[in-house]
Amino acid sequence: RRAYFLKLQYIIFVSSLPYFPSLVVEGKLVLAGKKKTKDILIGVGKEAILVIDEKSGQPSEQYAYSRILSWAFSKELFSFRFVSE
């Protein structure tokens, strides 16, 4: 019972953070000009798009919406362009 309560408290705390993803989807990272792809997890939060490291579960990159020029998605594709810092 206590473990459940602590997990619930953790979820409530983490979900209040501005970059907490409300949607996580599998994706492939394709670097411009390269033919190789890498399997990744993409998190869509209320203030940013996150690239999540599958091993640690932590965001490895985050892109605030103010940096994103355009984005599109479908069943097979999630794509976005951003301004470098």
JSON list of C-alpha atoms in Angstrom, two decimals:
[
{"chain": "A", "resi": 1, "resn": "ARG", "atom": "CA", "xyz": [0.00, 0.00, 0.00]},
{"chain": "A", "resi": 2, "resn": "ARG", "atom": "CA", "xyz": [2.77, 2.43, 0.86]},
{"chain": "A", "resi": 3, "resn": "ALA", "atom": "CA", "xyz": [4.68, 1.55, -2.33]},
{"chain": "A", "resi": 4, "resn": "TYR", "atom": "CA", "xyz": [1.57, 2.32, -4.39]},
{"chain": "A", "resi": 5, "resn": "PHE", "atom": "CA", "xyz": [1.16, 5.67, -2.63]},
{"chain": "A", "resi": 6, "resn": "LEU", "atom": "CA", "xyz": [4.82, 6.59, -3.26]},
{"chain": "A", "resi": 7, "resn": "LYS", "atom": "CA", "xyz": [4.51, 5.68, -6.95]},
{"chain": "A", "resi": 8, "resn": "LEU", "atom": "CA", "xyz": [1.38, 7.79, -7.22]},
{"chain": "A", "resi": 9, "resn": "GLN", "atom": "CA", "xyz": [3.10, 10.75, -5.55]},
{"chain": "A", "resi": 10, "resn": "TYR", "atom": "CA", "xyz": [6.03, 10.38, -7.95]},
{"chain": "A", "resi": 11, "resn": "ILE", "atom": "CA", "xyz": [3.73, 10.35, -10.99]},
{"chain": "A", "resi": 12, "resn": "ILE", "atom": "CA", "xyz": [1.88, 13.44, -9.74]},
{"chain": "A", "resi": 13, "resn": "PHE", "atom": "CA", "xyz": [5.17, 15.27, -9.15]},
{"chain": "A", "resi": 14, "resn": "VAL", "atom": "CA", "xyz": [6.78, 14.30, -12.47]},
{"chain": "A", "resi": 15, "resn": "SER", "atom": "CA", "xyz": [3.68, 15.05, -14.52]},
{"chain": "A", "resi": 16, "resn": "SER", "atom": "CA", "xyz": [3.68, 18.60, -13.15]},
{"chain": "A", "resi": 17, "resn": "LEU", "atom": "CA", "xyz": [7.08, 19.29, -14.70]},
{"chain": "A", "resi": 18, "resn": "PRO", "atom": "CA", "xyz": [6.93, 21.41, -17.87]},
{"chain": "A", "resi": 19, "resn": "TYR", "atom": "CA", "xyz": [8.79, 18.92, -20.06]},
{"chain": "A", "resi": 20, "resn": "PHE", "atom": "CA", "xyz": [6.97, 15.77, -18.95]},
{"chain": "A", "resi": 21, "resn": "PRO", "atom": "CA", "xyz": [5.71, 13.99, -22.10]},
{"chain": "A", "resi": 22, "resn": "SER", "atom": "CA", "xyz": [2.00, 13.28, -22.27]},
{"chain": "A", "resi": 23, "resn": "LEU", "atom": "CA", "xyz": [2.50, 11.09, -25.35]},
{"chain": "A", "resi": 24, "resn": "VAL", "atom": "CA", "xyz": [5.41, 8.75, -26.09]},
{"chain": "A", "resi": 25, "resn": "VAL", "atom": "CA", "xyz": [5.79, 7.08, -29.49]},
{"chain": "A", "resi": 26, "resn": "GLU", "atom": "CA", "xyz": [8.42, 4.95, -31.17]},
{"chain": "A", "resi": 27, "resn": "GLY", "atom": "CA", "xyz": [10.29, 6.59, -34.00]},
{"chain": "A", "resi": 28, "resn": "LYS", "atom": "CA", "xyz": [13.36, 6.56, -36.17]},
{"chain": "A", "resi": 29, "resn": "LEU", "atom": "CA", "xyz": [15.95, 9.29, -36.11]},
{"chain": "A", "resi": 30, "resn": "VAL", "atom": "CA", "xyz": [17.18, 10.20, -39.58]},
{"chain": "A", "resi": 31, "resn": "LEU", "atom": "CA", "xyz": [20.00, 12.71, -39.71]},
{"chain": "A", "resi": 32, "resn": "ALA", "atom": "CA", "xyz": [19.98, 15.13, -42.62]},
{"chain": "A", "resi": 33, "resn": "GLY", "atom": "CA", "xyz": [22.25, 13.90, -45.41]},
{"chain": "A", "resi": 34, "resn": "LYS", "atom": "CA", "xyz": [22.70, 10.43, -43.88]},
{"chain": "A", "resi": 35, "resn": "LYS", "atom": "CA", "xyz": [21.11, 7.14, -44.87]},
{"chain": "A", "resi": 36, "resn": "LYS", "atom": "CA", "xyz": [21.35, 5.51, -41.43]},
{"chain": "A", "resi": 37, "resn": "THR", "atom": "CA", "xyz": [18.46, 5.53, -38.98]},
{"chain": "A", "resi": 38, "resn": "LYS", "atom": "CA", "xyz": [18.31, 4.94, -35.25]},
{"chain": "A", "resi": 39, "resn": "ASP", "atom": "CA", "xyz": [15.31, 3.67, -33.27]},
{"chain": "A", "resi": 40, "resn": "ILE", "atom": "CA", "xyz": [14.23, 6.24, -30.67]},
{"chain": "A", "resi": 41, "resn": "LEU", "atom": "CA", "xyz": [11.35, 7.18, -28.41]},
{"chain": "A", "resi": 42, "resn": "ILE", "atom": "CA", "xyz": [9.74, 10.58, -28.96]},
{"chain": "A", "resi": 43, "resn": "GLY", "atom": "CA", "xyz": [7.87, 12.31, -26.15]},
{"chain": "A", "resi": 44, "resn": "VAL", "atom": "CA", "xyz": [5.41, 15.09, -26.84]},
{"chain": "A", "resi": 45, "resn": "GLY", "atom": "CA", "xyz": [4.91, 17.35, -23.84]},
{"chain": "A", "resi": 46, "resn": "LYS", "atom": "CA", "xyz": [3.04, 20.56, -23.21]},
{"chain": "A", "resi": 47, "resn": "GLU", "atom": "CA", "xyz": [6.16, 22.70, -23.75]},
{"chain": "A", "resi": 48, "resn": "ALA", "atom": "CA", "xyz": [8.57, 20.60, -25.81]},
{"chain": "A", "resi": 49, "resn": "ILE", "atom": "CA", "xyz": [9.30, 17.58, -27.96]},
{"chain": "A", "resi": 50, "resn": "LEU", "atom": "CA", "xyz": [11.72, 15.17, -26.30]},
{"chain": "A", "resi": 51, "resn": "VAL", "atom": "CA", "xyz": [13.99, 12.48, -27.68]},
{"chain": "A", "resi": 52, "resn": "ILE", "atom": "CA", "xyz": [14.07, 9.85, -24.94]},
{"chain": "A", "resi": 53, "resn": "ASP", "atom": "CA", "xyz": [16.99, 7.48, -24.36]},
{"chain": "A", "resi": 54, "resn": "GLU", "atom": "CA", "xyz": [15.49, 3.97, -24.36]},
{"chain": "A", "resi": 55, "resn": "LYS", "atom": "CA", "xyz": [18.04, 2.56, -21.90]},
{"chain": "A", "resi": 56, "resn": "SER", "atom": "CA", "xyz": [17.79, 5.22, -19.18]},
{"chain": "A", "resi": 57, "resn": "GLY", "atom": "CA", "xyz": [14.28, 6.51, -19.92]},
{"chain": "A", "resi": 58, "resn": "GLN", "atom": "CA", "xyz": [15.62, 10.05, -19.60]},
{"chain": "A", "resi": 59, "resn": "PRO", "atom": "CA", "xyz": [15.37, 12.77, -22.25]},
{"chain": "A", "resi": 60, "resn": "SER", "atom": "CA", "xyz": [18.59, 12.93, -24.27]},
{"chain": "A", "resi": 61, "resn": "GLU", "atom": "CA", "xyz": [17.44, 15.97, -26.27]},
{"chain": "A", "resi": 62, "resn": "GLN", "atom": "CA", "xyz": [14.60, 18.43, -25.88]},
{"chain": "A", "resi": 63, "resn": "TYR", "atom": "CA", "xyz": [13.21, 20.92, -28.35]},
{"chain": "A", "resi": 64, "resn": "ALA", "atom": "CA", "xyz": [11.06, 23.72, -26.95]},
{"chain": "A", "resi": 65, "resn": "TYR", "atom": "CA", "xyz": [8.15, 24.64, -29.22]},
{"chain": "A", "resi": 66, "resn": "SER", "atom": "CA", "xyz": [9.64, 28.11, -29.59]},
{"chain": "A", "resi": 67, "resn": "ARG", "atom": "CA", "xyz": [12.57, 26.46, -31.48]},
{"chain": "A", "resi": 68, "resn": "ILE", "atom": "CA", "xyz": [10.39, 24.33, -33.77]},
{"chain": "A", "resi": 69, "resn": "LEU", "atom": "CA", "xyz": [9.79, 25.74, -37.24]},
{"chain": "A", "resi": 70, "resn": "SER", "atom": "CA", "xyz": [7.38, 23.03, -38.42]},
{"chain": "A", "resi": 71, "resn": "TRP", "atom": "CA", "xyz": [6.23, 19.53, -37.58]},
{"chain": "A", "resi": 72, "resn": "ALA", "atom": "CA", "xyz": [4.01, 16.84, -39.08]},
{"chain": "A", "resi": 73, "resn": "PHE", "atom": "CA", "xyz": [2.90, 13.35, -38.17]},
{"chain": "A", "resi": 74, "resn": "SER", "atom": "CA", "xyz": [0.94, 10.41, -39.50]},
{"chain": "A", "resi": 75, "resn": "LYS", "atom": "CA", "xyz": [0.72, 6.69, -38.69]},
{"chain": "A", "resi": 76, "resn": "GLU", "atom": "CA", "xyz": [4.17, 6.13, -40.21]},
{"chain": "A", "resi": 77, "resn": "LEU", "atom": "CA", "xyz": [5.96, 9.45, -39.75]},
{"chain": "A", "resi": 78, "resn": "PHE", "atom": "CA", "xyz": [6.81, 12.03, -37.12]},
{"chain": "A", "resi": 79, "resn": "SER", "atom": "CA", "xyz": [8.91, 14.86, -38.49]},
{"chain": "A", "resi": 80, "resn": "PHE", "atom": "CA", "xyz": [10.00, 18.26, -37.23]},
{"chain": "A", "resi": 81, "resn": "ARG", "atom": "CA", "xyz": [12.42, 21.02, -38.18]},
{"chain": "A", "resi": 82, "resn": "PHE", "atom": "CA", "xyz": [13.97, 23.24, -35.52]},
{"chain": "A", "resi": 83, "resn": "VAL", "atom": "CA", "xyz": [16.23, 26.24, -35.04]},
{"chain": "A", "resi": 84, "resn": "SER", "atom": "CA", "xyz": [19.61, 25.42, -33.50]},
{"chain": "A", "resi": 85, "resn": "GLU", "atom": "CA", "xyz": [20.50, 27.18, -30.28]}
]
